[in-house]
mmCIF file of C-alpha atoms and ligand atoms in Angstrom:
data_model
loop_
_atom_site.group_PDB
_atom_site.id
_atom_site.type_symbol
_atom_site.label_atom_id
_atom_site.label_comp_id
_atom_site.label_asym_id
_atom_site.label_seq_id
_atom_site.Cartn_x
_atom_site.Cartn_y
_atom_site.Cartn_z
ATOM 1 C CA UNK A 28 -11.452 -15.560 -12.667
ATOM 2 C CA UNK A 29 -12.440 -12.010 -11.772
ATOM 3 C CA UNK A 30 -15.741 -10.439 -11.698
ATOM 4 C CA UNK A 31 -16.307 -6.676 -11.346
ATOM 5 C CA UNK A 32 -18.741 -5.424 -8.771
ATOM 6 C CA UNK A 33 -21.237 -3.108 -10.373
ATOM 7 C CA UNK A 34 -20.522 -0.113 -8.286
ATOM 8 C CA UNK A 35 -22.326 3.104 -7.826
ATOM 9 C CA UNK A 36 -19.155 5.183 -8.440
ATOM 10 C CA UNK A 37 -18.966 4.077 -11.983
ATOM 11 C CA UNK A 38 -22.603 4.686 -12.680
ATOM 12 C CA UNK A 39 -23.384 6.401 -15.956
ATOM 13 C CA UNK A 40 -25.210 9.624 -16.236
ATOM 14 C CA UNK A 41 -28.378 8.227 -17.807
ATOM 15 C CA UNK A 42 -29.101 5.984 -14.818
ATOM 16 C CA UNK A 43 -31.737 7.543 -12.537
ATOM 17 C CA UNK A 44 -30.372 8.810 -9.248
ATOM 18 C CA UNK A 45 -32.796 6.591 -7.419
ATOM 19 C CA UNK A 46 -31.362 3.461 -8.872
ATOM 20 C CA UNK A 47 -27.821 4.607 -7.863
ATOM 21 C CA UNK A 48 -29.014 5.295 -4.358
ATOM 22 C CA UNK A 49 -30.646 1.829 -4.224
ATOM 23 C CA UNK A 50 -27.540 0.108 -5.438
ATOM 24 C CA UNK A 51 -25.267 2.003 -3.068
ATOM 25 C CA UNK A 52 -27.565 0.945 -0.198
ATOM 26 C CA UNK A 53 -27.450 -2.700 -1.355
ATOM 27 C CA UNK A 54 -23.710 -2.571 -1.551
ATOM 28 C CA UNK A 55 -23.500 -0.879 1.906
ATOM 29 C CA UNK A 56 -25.462 -3.842 3.302
ATOM 30 C CA UNK A 57 -23.175 -6.291 1.468
ATOM 31 C CA UNK A 58 -20.087 -4.645 2.927
ATOM 32 C CA UNK A 59 -21.651 -4.853 6.302
ATOM 33 C CA UNK A 60 -22.212 -8.540 5.789
ATOM 34 C CA UNK A 61 -18.657 -8.928 4.451
ATOM 35 C CA UNK A 62 -17.300 -7.410 7.683
ATOM 36 C CA UNK A 63 -19.437 -9.670 9.847
ATOM 37 C CA UNK A 64 -18.685 -12.886 7.835
ATOM 38 C CA UNK A 65 -15.045 -11.997 7.248
ATOM 39 C CA UNK A 66 -15.106 -12.036 3.479
ATOM 40 C CA UNK A 67 -12.109 -9.709 3.263
ATOM 41 C CA UNK A 68 -8.550 -10.883 2.766
ATOM 42 C CA UNK A 69 -5.209 -9.317 2.415
ATOM 43 C CA UNK A 70 -2.696 -9.886 -0.355
ATOM 44 C CA UNK A 71 0.943 -8.880 0.203
ATOM 45 C CA UNK A 72 3.150 -7.300 -2.471
ATOM 46 C CA UNK A 73 6.821 -7.585 -1.850
ATOM 47 C CA UNK A 74 8.835 -4.376 -1.592
ATOM 48 C CA UNK A 75 12.345 -4.900 -2.920
ATOM 49 C CA UNK A 76 15.569 -3.037 -1.908
ATOM 50 C CA UNK A 77 16.987 -1.533 -5.096
ATOM 51 C CA UNK A 78 20.538 -1.895 -3.888
ATOM 52 C CA UNK A 79 20.416 -5.645 -2.760
ATOM 53 C CA UNK A 80 17.374 -6.926 -4.612
ATOM 54 C CA UNK A 81 16.121 -8.637 -1.448
ATOM 55 C CA UNK A 82 12.563 -8.344 0.001
ATOM 56 C CA UNK A 83 12.550 -5.683 2.728
ATOM 57 C CA UNK A 84 8.826 -5.459 3.352
ATOM 58 C CA UNK A 85 5.358 -5.974 1.989
ATOM 59 C CA UNK A 86 2.381 -3.713 1.229
ATOM 60 C CA UNK A 87 -0.869 -5.219 2.431
ATOM 61 C CA UNK A 88 -3.634 -4.774 -0.215
ATOM 62 C CA UNK A 89 -7.252 -5.462 0.541
ATOM 63 C CA UNK A 90 -9.543 -7.802 -1.470
ATOM 64 C CA UNK A 91 -13.019 -8.799 -1.035
ATOM 65 C CA UNK A 92 -13.770 -12.539 -1.568
ATOM 66 C CA UNK A 93 -17.441 -11.857 -2.637
ATOM 67 C CA UNK A 94 -19.611 -15.068 -2.439
ATOM 68 C CA UNK A 95 -21.048 -14.524 -5.823
ATOM 69 C CA UNK A 96 -18.824 -12.041 -7.630
ATOM 70 C CA UNK A 97 -15.450 -13.499 -6.798
ATOM 71 C CA UNK A 98 -12.463 -11.387 -6.022
ATOM 72 C CA UNK A 99 -13.391 -7.673 -5.823
ATOM 73 C CA UNK A 100 -10.713 -5.037 -5.790
ATOM 74 C CA UNK A 101 -10.468 -2.187 -3.371
ATOM 75 C CA UNK A 102 -11.094 0.530 -5.927
ATOM 76 C CA UNK A 103 -14.529 -1.047 -6.430
ATOM 77 C CA UNK A 104 -15.744 -0.728 -2.833
ATOM 78 C CA UNK A 105 -13.407 1.553 -0.729
ATOM 79 C CA UNK A 106 -14.913 4.957 -1.996
ATOM 80 C CA UNK A 107 -18.273 3.861 -0.807
ATOM 81 C CA UNK A 108 -16.875 2.424 2.435
ATOM 82 C CA UNK A 109 -15.300 5.803 2.995
ATOM 83 C CA UNK A 110 -18.536 7.604 2.537
ATOM 84 C CA UNK A 111 -20.463 5.293 4.727
ATOM 85 C CA UNK A 112 -17.797 5.204 7.378
ATOM 86 C CA UNK A 113 -17.424 1.431 7.125
ATOM 87 C CA UNK A 114 -13.812 1.922 6.162
ATOM 88 C CA UNK A 115 -13.142 2.469 9.904
ATOM 89 C CA UNK A 116 -14.325 -1.136 10.805
ATOM 90 C CA UNK A 117 -12.603 -2.571 7.731
ATOM 91 C CA UNK A 118 -9.443 -0.724 8.576
ATOM 92 C CA UNK A 119 -9.339 -2.076 12.019
ATOM 93 C CA UNK A 120 -9.516 -5.669 10.606
ATOM 94 C CA UNK A 121 -6.933 -4.819 8.036
ATOM 95 C CA UNK A 122 -4.526 -3.538 10.705
ATOM 96 C CA UNK A 123 -4.927 -6.737 12.899
ATOM 97 C CA UNK A 124 -4.585 -9.052 9.866
ATOM 98 C CA UNK A 125 -1.561 -7.285 8.518
ATOM 99 C CA UNK A 126 0.140 -7.286 11.944
ATOM 100 C CA UNK A 127 -0.349 -11.034 12.273
ATOM 101 C CA UNK A 128 1.105 -11.609 8.770
ATOM 102 C CA UNK A 129 4.087 -9.355 9.618
ATOM 103 C CA UNK A 130 4.783 -11.410 12.719
ATOM 104 C CA UNK A 131 4.493 -14.553 10.655
ATOM 105 C CA UNK A 132 6.768 -13.251 7.907
ATOM 106 C CA UNK A 133 9.346 -11.947 10.455
ATOM 107 C CA UNK A 134 9.449 -15.274 12.148
ATOM 108 C CA UNK A 135 10.071 -17.046 8.821
ATOM 109 C CA UNK A 136 13.136 -14.930 7.928
ATOM 110 C CA UNK A 137 14.270 -14.484 11.470
ATOM 111 C CA UNK A 138 13.656 -11.116 13.185
ATOM 112 C CA UNK A 139 16.239 -8.775 11.837
ATOM 113 C CA UNK A 140 18.376 -11.456 10.401
ATOM 114 C CA UNK A 141 19.380 -11.648 6.737
ATOM 115 C CA UNK A 142 20.171 -12.167 3.993
ATOM 116 C CA UNK A 143 17.237 -13.170 2.071
ATOM 117 C CA UNK A 144 17.777 -14.433 -1.460
ATOM 118 C CA UNK A 145 17.866 -11.676 -4.091
ATOM 119 C CA UNK A 146 15.332 -11.864 -6.791
ATOM 120 C CA UNK A 147 17.016 -13.349 -9.924
ATOM 121 C CA UNK A 148 15.892 -10.562 -12.260
ATOM 122 C CA UNK A 149 17.483 -8.077 -9.771
ATOM 123 C CA UNK A 150 20.477 -10.149 -9.107
ATOM 124 C CA UNK A 151 21.341 -10.328 -12.789
ATOM 125 C CA UNK A 152 20.983 -6.549 -13.067
ATOM 126 C CA UNK A 153 22.734 -5.811 -9.829
ATOM 127 C CA UNK A 154 26.150 -4.438 -10.220
ATOM 128 C CA UNK A 155 27.438 -6.271 -7.174
ATOM 129 C CA UNK A 156 26.296 -9.132 -4.963
ATOM 130 C CA UNK A 157 23.477 -8.436 -2.587
ATOM 131 C CA UNK A 158 24.837 -7.015 0.643
ATOM 132 C CA UNK A 159 23.895 -8.711 3.918
ATOM 133 C CA UNK A 160 20.962 -6.998 5.283
ATOM 134 C CA UNK A 161 20.188 -6.847 8.988
ATOM 135 C CA UNK A 162 17.023 -4.966 8.685
ATOM 136 C CA UNK A 163 13.733 -6.765 9.768
ATOM 137 C CA UNK A 164 10.862 -6.907 7.327
ATOM 138 C CA UNK A 165 8.237 -4.084 7.462
ATOM 139 C CA UNK A 166 4.615 -3.962 6.652
ATOM 140 C CA UNK A 167 3.093 -1.094 4.667
ATOM 141 C CA UNK A 168 -0.666 -0.572 5.495
ATOM 142 C CA UNK A 169 -2.870 1.754 3.633
ATOM 143 C CA UNK A 170 -4.910 4.060 5.809
ATOM 144 C CA UNK A 171 -7.926 6.253 4.739
ATOM 145 C CA UNK A 172 -8.193 9.794 5.853
ATOM 146 C CA UNK A 173 -11.451 8.775 7.385
ATOM 147 C CA UNK A 174 -9.687 6.393 9.837
ATOM 148 C CA UNK A 175 -7.678 9.318 11.152
ATOM 149 C CA UNK A 176 -10.509 11.655 11.676
ATOM 150 C CA UNK A 177 -10.829 10.904 15.394
ATOM 151 C CA UNK A 178 -7.937 10.921 17.772
ATOM 152 C CA UNK A 179 -9.429 7.953 19.684
ATOM 153 C CA UNK A 180 -9.156 5.892 16.478
ATOM 154 C CA UNK A 181 -5.490 6.860 16.106
ATOM 155 C CA UNK A 182 -4.866 5.648 19.673
ATOM 156 C CA UNK A 183 -6.688 2.425 18.776
ATOM 157 C CA UNK A 184 -4.181 1.965 15.897
ATOM 158 C CA UNK A 185 -1.296 2.561 18.340
ATOM 159 C CA UNK A 186 -2.633 0.333 20.945
ATOM 160 C CA UNK A 187 -3.213 -2.497 18.359
ATOM 161 C CA UNK A 188 0.456 -2.198 17.210
ATOM 162 C CA UNK A 189 1.722 -2.123 20.782
ATOM 163 C CA UNK A 190 -0.369 -5.044 21.764
ATOM 164 C CA UNK A 191 0.766 -7.096 18.729
ATOM 165 C CA UNK A 192 4.330 -7.174 19.964
ATOM 166 C CA UNK A 193 5.821 -6.053 16.552
ATOM 167 C CA UNK A 194 8.245 -3.263 16.540
ATOM 168 C CA UNK A 195 6.253 -0.183 15.684
ATOM 169 C CA UNK A 196 9.166 0.936 13.548
ATOM 170 C CA UNK A 197 8.407 -1.843 11.220
ATOM 171 C CA UNK A 198 4.921 -0.717 10.632
ATOM 172 C CA UNK A 199 4.528 1.814 7.882
ATOM 173 C CA UNK A 200 1.205 3.670 7.361
ATOM 174 C CA UNK A 201 0.491 4.784 3.884
ATOM 175 C CA UNK A 202 -1.500 8.027 3.780
ATOM 176 C CA UNK A 203 -2.533 10.113 0.801
ATOM 177 C CA UNK A 204 -2.348 13.815 0.005
ATOM 178 C CA UNK A 205 -6.101 14.264 0.454
ATOM 179 C CA UNK A 206 -5.569 13.927 4.141
ATOM 180 C CA UNK A 207 -3.134 16.729 4.234
ATOM 181 C CA UNK A 208 -5.122 18.967 1.860
ATOM 182 C CA UNK A 209 -8.541 18.566 3.527
ATOM 183 C CA UNK A 210 -7.528 19.257 7.038
ATOM 184 C CA UNK A 211 -3.813 20.141 7.354
ATOM 185 C CA UNK A 212 -4.086 21.127 11.032
ATOM 186 C CA UNK A 213 -5.704 17.919 12.029
ATOM 187 C CA UNK A 214 -3.351 15.911 9.658
ATOM 188 C CA UNK A 215 -0.370 17.357 11.441
ATOM 189 C CA UNK A 216 -1.716 16.305 14.836
ATOM 190 C CA UNK A 217 -2.642 12.869 13.597
ATOM 191 C CA UNK A 218 0.728 12.238 11.919
ATOM 192 C CA UNK A 219 2.569 13.448 15.008
ATOM 193 C CA UNK A 220 0.537 11.102 17.203
ATOM 194 C CA UNK A 221 1.210 8.093 14.970
ATOM 195 C CA UNK A 222 4.840 8.869 14.951
ATOM 196 C CA UNK A 223 5.008 9.172 18.752
ATOM 197 C CA UNK A 224 3.807 5.475 18.803
ATOM 198 C CA UNK A 225 6.989 4.828 16.771
ATOM 199 C CA UNK A 226 5.240 4.005 13.462
ATOM 200 C CA UNK A 227 6.495 5.256 10.152
ATOM 201 C CA UNK A 228 4.479 7.285 7.745
ATOM 202 C CA UNK A 229 4.656 7.015 3.978
ATOM 203 C CA UNK A 230 2.973 9.450 1.529
ATOM 204 C CA UNK A 231 1.398 7.313 -1.042
ATOM 205 C CA UNK A 232 0.846 8.173 -4.726
ATOM 206 C CA UNK A 233 3.170 11.016 -4.614
ATOM 207 C CA UNK A 234 3.137 13.269 -7.607
ATOM 208 C CA UNK A 235 -0.556 12.700 -8.451
ATOM 209 C CA UNK A 236 -3.072 14.743 -6.487
ATOM 210 C CA UNK A 237 -2.342 18.007 -5.234
ATOM 211 C CA UNK A 238 1.332 17.610 -4.567
ATOM 212 C CA UNK A 239 2.409 20.689 -2.902
ATOM 213 C CA UNK A 240 6.088 20.499 -2.177
ATOM 214 C CA UNK A 241 5.403 22.508 0.967
ATOM 215 C CA UNK A 242 3.744 19.366 2.494
ATOM 216 C CA UNK A 243 7.110 17.636 2.540
ATOM 217 C CA UNK A 244 8.546 19.882 5.169
ATOM 218 C CA UNK A 245 5.335 20.749 6.811
ATOM 219 C CA UNK A 246 4.393 17.160 7.640
ATOM 220 C CA UNK A 247 7.088 14.932 9.082
ATOM 221 C CA UNK A 248 7.168 11.829 6.908
ATOM 222 C CA UNK A 249 9.585 8.896 6.477
ATOM 223 C CA UNK A 250 8.844 7.647 2.985
ATOM 224 C CA UNK A 251 7.739 9.006 -0.377
ATOM 225 C CA UNK A 252 5.980 6.554 -2.650
ATOM 226 C CA UNK A 253 6.550 7.570 -6.270
ATOM 227 C CA UNK A 254 3.315 6.990 -8.155
ATOM 228 C CA UNK A 255 3.119 4.449 -10.931
ATOM 229 C CA UNK A 256 2.182 7.046 -13.380
ATOM 230 C CA UNK A 257 5.752 8.390 -13.439
ATOM 231 C CA UNK A 258 7.355 5.011 -13.125
ATOM 232 C CA UNK A 259 5.380 3.600 -16.174
ATOM 233 C CA UNK A 260 6.584 6.342 -18.535
ATOM 234 C CA UNK A 261 10.151 6.919 -17.170
ATOM 235 C CA UNK A 262 11.657 4.268 -19.387
ATOM 236 C CA UNK A 263 10.802 6.032 -22.644
ATOM 237 C CA UNK A 264 9.868 9.688 -21.618
ATOM 238 C CA UNK A 265 12.895 11.711 -20.602
ATOM 239 C CA UNK A 266 10.636 14.223 -18.753
ATOM 240 C CA UNK A 267 9.170 11.479 -16.451
ATOM 241 C CA UNK A 268 12.766 10.284 -15.853
ATOM 242 C CA UNK A 269 13.817 13.834 -14.817
ATOM 243 C CA UNK A 270 10.806 14.211 -12.638
ATOM 244 C CA UNK A 271 11.382 11.006 -10.777
ATOM 245 C CA UNK A 272 15.184 11.991 -10.438
ATOM 246 C CA UNK A 273 14.022 15.295 -8.923
ATOM 247 C CA UNK A 274 11.620 13.576 -6.571
ATOM 248 C CA UNK A 275 14.355 11.131 -5.422
ATOM 249 C CA UNK A 276 16.850 13.996 -4.942
ATOM 250 C CA UNK A 277 14.436 16.055 -2.985
ATOM 251 C CA UNK A 278 13.525 13.068 -0.821
ATOM 252 C CA UNK A 279 17.204 12.513 -0.187
ATOM 253 C CA UNK A 280 17.692 16.131 0.834
ATOM 254 C CA UNK A 281 14.795 16.008 3.281
ATOM 255 C CA UNK A 282 16.022 12.658 4.788
ATOM 256 C CA UNK A 283 13.156 10.656 3.323
ATOM 257 C CA UNK A 284 13.226 7.164 1.784
ATOM 258 C CA UNK A 285 11.745 6.624 -1.720
ATOM 259 C CA UNK A 286 9.750 3.647 -2.881
ATOM 260 C CA UNK A 287 8.714 3.413 -6.500
ATOM 261 C CA UNK A 288 5.303 1.768 -7.401
ATOM 262 C CA UNK A 289 4.237 -0.158 -10.353
ATOM 263 C CA UNK A 290 7.543 -1.387 -11.769
ATOM 264 C CA UNK A 291 6.633 -3.536 -14.649
ATOM 265 C CA UNK A 292 9.702 -3.460 -16.930
ATOM 266 C CA UNK A 293 13.400 -3.977 -16.616
ATOM 267 C CA UNK A 294 14.232 -0.554 -18.095
ATOM 268 C CA UNK A 295 12.115 1.091 -15.356
ATOM 269 C CA UNK A 296 14.055 -0.856 -12.748
ATOM 270 C CA UNK A 297 17.356 0.005 -14.254
ATOM 271 C CA UNK A 298 16.440 3.767 -14.480
ATOM 272 C CA UNK A 299 15.300 3.803 -10.862
ATOM 273 C CA UNK A 300 18.506 2.125 -9.773
ATOM 274 C CA UNK A 301 20.497 4.612 -11.641
ATOM 275 C CA UNK A 302 18.666 7.467 -9.976
ATOM 276 C CA UNK A 303 19.181 6.064 -6.624
ATOM 277 C CA UNK A 304 15.634 5.228 -5.626
ATOM 278 C CA UNK A 305 15.741 3.160 -2.330
ATOM 279 C CA UNK A 306 13.097 0.517 -2.978
ATOM 280 C CA UNK A 307 10.332 -0.597 -5.288
ATOM 281 C CA UNK A 308 7.503 -2.769 -5.968
ATOM 282 C CA UNK A 309 5.708 -3.942 -9.058
ATOM 283 C CA UNK A 310 4.520 -6.795 -11.246
ATOM 284 C CA UNK A 311 8.161 -7.228 -12.646
ATOM 285 C CA UNK A 312 9.130 -8.589 -9.173
ATOM 286 C CA UNK A 313 5.872 -9.867 -7.920
ATOM 287 C CA UNK A 314 2.120 -9.244 -8.033
ATOM 288 C CA UNK A 315 0.400 -8.936 -4.682
ATOM 289 C CA UNK A 316 0.354 -12.539 -3.289
ATOM 290 C CA UNK A 317 -1.888 -14.391 -0.867
ATOM 291 C CA UNK A 318 -0.560 -14.960 2.608
ATOM 292 C CA UNK A 319 0.459 -18.543 1.693
ATOM 293 C CA UNK A 320 2.041 -17.451 -1.554
ATOM 294 C CA UNK A 321 3.885 -14.613 0.141
ATOM 295 C CA UNK A 322 5.157 -16.994 2.759
ATOM 296 C CA UNK A 323 6.303 -19.362 0.112
ATOM 297 C CA UNK A 324 8.188 -16.522 -1.650
ATOM 298 C CA UNK A 325 10.057 -15.820 1.539
ATOM 299 C CA UNK A 326 10.929 -19.490 2.127
ATOM 300 C CA UNK A 327 12.180 -20.156 -1.401
ATOM 301 C CA UNK A 328 15.998 -20.502 -1.606
ATOM 302 C CA UNK A 329 15.977 -19.523 -5.219
ATOM 303 C CA UNK A 330 13.424 -16.876 -5.999
ATOM 304 C CA UNK A 331 12.514 -16.528 -9.592
ATOM 305 C CA UNK A 332 10.369 -13.460 -9.843
HETATM 306 P P1 C2E B 10 -1.942 1.940 -3.689
HETATM 307 O O1 C2E B 10 -1.836 1.953 -2.175
HETATM 308 O O2 C2E B 10 -1.343 2.874 -4.454
HETATM 309 O O3 C2E B 10 -1.551 0.492 -3.958
HETATM 310 C C1 C2E B 10 -0.817 0.084 -5.243
HETATM 311 C C2 C2E B 10 -1.767 -0.540 -6.208
HETATM 312 O O4 C2E B 10 -0.949 -0.777 -7.409
HETATM 313 C C3 C2E B 10 -2.293 -1.792 -5.824
HETATM 314 O O5 C2E B 10 -3.598 -1.866 -6.448
HETATM 315 C C4 C2E B 10 -1.405 -2.845 -6.520
HETATM 316 O O6 C2E B 10 -1.981 -4.173 -6.729
HETATM 317 C C5 C2E B 10 -1.094 -2.101 -7.836
HETATM 318 N N1 C2E B 10 0.156 -2.494 -8.473
HETATM 319 C C6 C2E B 10 1.289 -2.965 -7.817
HETATM 320 N N2 C2E B 10 2.206 -3.218 -8.683
HETATM 321 C C7 C2E B 10 1.744 -2.920 -9.907
HETATM 322 C C8 C2E B 10 2.309 -2.911 -11.260
HETATM 323 O O7 C2E B 10 3.458 -3.286 -11.491
HETATM 324 N N3 C2E B 10 1.488 -2.537 -12.280
HETATM 325 C C9 C2E B 10 0.102 -2.131 -11.975
HETATM 326 N N4 C2E B 10 -0.680 -1.777 -13.083
HETATM 327 N N5 C2E B 10 -0.419 -2.108 -10.752
HETATM 328 C C10 C2E B 10 0.452 -2.484 -9.778
HETATM 329 P P2 C2E B 10 -4.902 -2.434 -5.665
HETATM 330 O O8 C2E B 10 -4.522 -3.639 -4.743
HETATM 331 O O9 C2E B 10 -6.017 -2.654 -6.608
HETATM 332 O O10 C2E B 10 -5.368 -1.265 -4.596
HETATM 333 C C11 C2E B 10 -5.738 -0.022 -5.156
HETATM 334 C C12 C2E B 10 -5.789 0.977 -4.093
HETATM 335 O O11 C2E B 10 -6.761 0.644 -3.103
HETATM 336 C C13 C2E B 10 -4.535 1.126 -3.348
HETATM 337 O O12 C2E B 10 -3.482 1.920 -4.012
HETATM 338 C C14 C2E B 10 -5.009 1.811 -1.987
HETATM 339 O O13 C2E B 10 -5.161 3.272 -2.235
HETATM 340 C C15 C2E B 10 -6.320 1.319 -1.843
HETATM 341 N N6 C2E B 10 -6.259 0.170 -0.762
HETATM 342 C C16 C2E B 10 -5.802 -1.110 -1.019
HETATM 343 N N7 C2E B 10 -5.840 -1.802 0.257
HETATM 344 C C17 C2E B 10 -6.361 -0.865 1.098
HETATM 345 C C18 C2E B 10 -6.671 -0.967 2.483
HETATM 346 O O14 C2E B 10 -6.436 -1.963 3.205
HETATM 347 N N8 C2E B 10 -7.289 0.097 3.099
HETATM 348 C C19 C2E B 10 -7.467 1.353 2.429
HETATM 349 N N9 C2E B 10 -7.898 2.304 2.990
HETATM 350 N N10 C2E B 10 -7.078 1.444 1.111
HETATM 351 C C20 C2E B 10 -6.602 0.297 0.399
HETATM 352 MG MG1 MG B 11 -0.376 2.090 -0.901
HETATM 353 MG MG1 MG B 12 0.294 3.984 -4.198
HETATM 354 MG MG1 MG B 13 -1.674 4.182 -6.679
#
């Protein structure tokens, strides 16, 4: 059962400003409490290789186990947490938790050993049997621009990864275009620094926001995440299909990997394969899963997603 948190960002215009401010303040206090009482949890959505159909990594997605409202989704509280700066503390917790999960997942499948069982849906569609993969699992972690404002905080991220003992190469930080747009000079320094630690950078939601193609060579990035908006229409809209094909081609030219988001249908999966997209995630393969569920998915011999 799911409850929505009445949030100030979705306030309607008739509501007095005073009321909005009061509610924001109340939510801010609740977030503070959530940080202290560890009401947050991470769910993990498998990221699947388009070629082999096996799980190559996970994206960590934040949820708030609210004592009264149930499971609250990030879009309901992250915007406020960004304004109040609380996202920095939340982000530190997310990083630590996601690194622990990555260690556990890697242990389960054997560090760098494969193959993992292909998803049946993919295996059926796959033109040939899944190739043996020797790539260790990675973890994708969403990072707010606000978390990268201070170089000190970036060093804290790097230190946490180094201290965790995971290979920094297997840590992928997802940033959005707003970071690049708002302060390109700082963004460049931030990305540079993160990469010096050995972490990978993914540009999230590519194709939505401002999407200047010049960013792609201005900022050194490893991965382009193709937004769900394109993926959801590419099965039936030839224009979307061509846009995605162009994005994948461009990424390839620039030496970047592509991950498609929000794959819900077999025809989308087939189209992405045809185009040569590297990897994907979506409800078709798996919804974001709790730690235990994700572990079970990895353990299963016959995965039926
Ligand atoms: P995102 O990074 O673009 O994450 C993908 C979103 O798409 C997730 O929503 C995921 O649950 C959803 N999704 C995955 N597959 C499908 C699908 O097949 N169909 C549909 N309709 N949706 C799908 P979620 O978990 O609600 O997260 C929303 C956004 O909140 C994320 O978008 C990200 O921007 C932000 N977020 C999540 N966790 C964190 C975090 O730890 N830190 C920060 N700063 N932001 C986070
Ligand atoms: Mg993301
Ligand atoms: Mg995204
Ligand atoms: Mg998105």
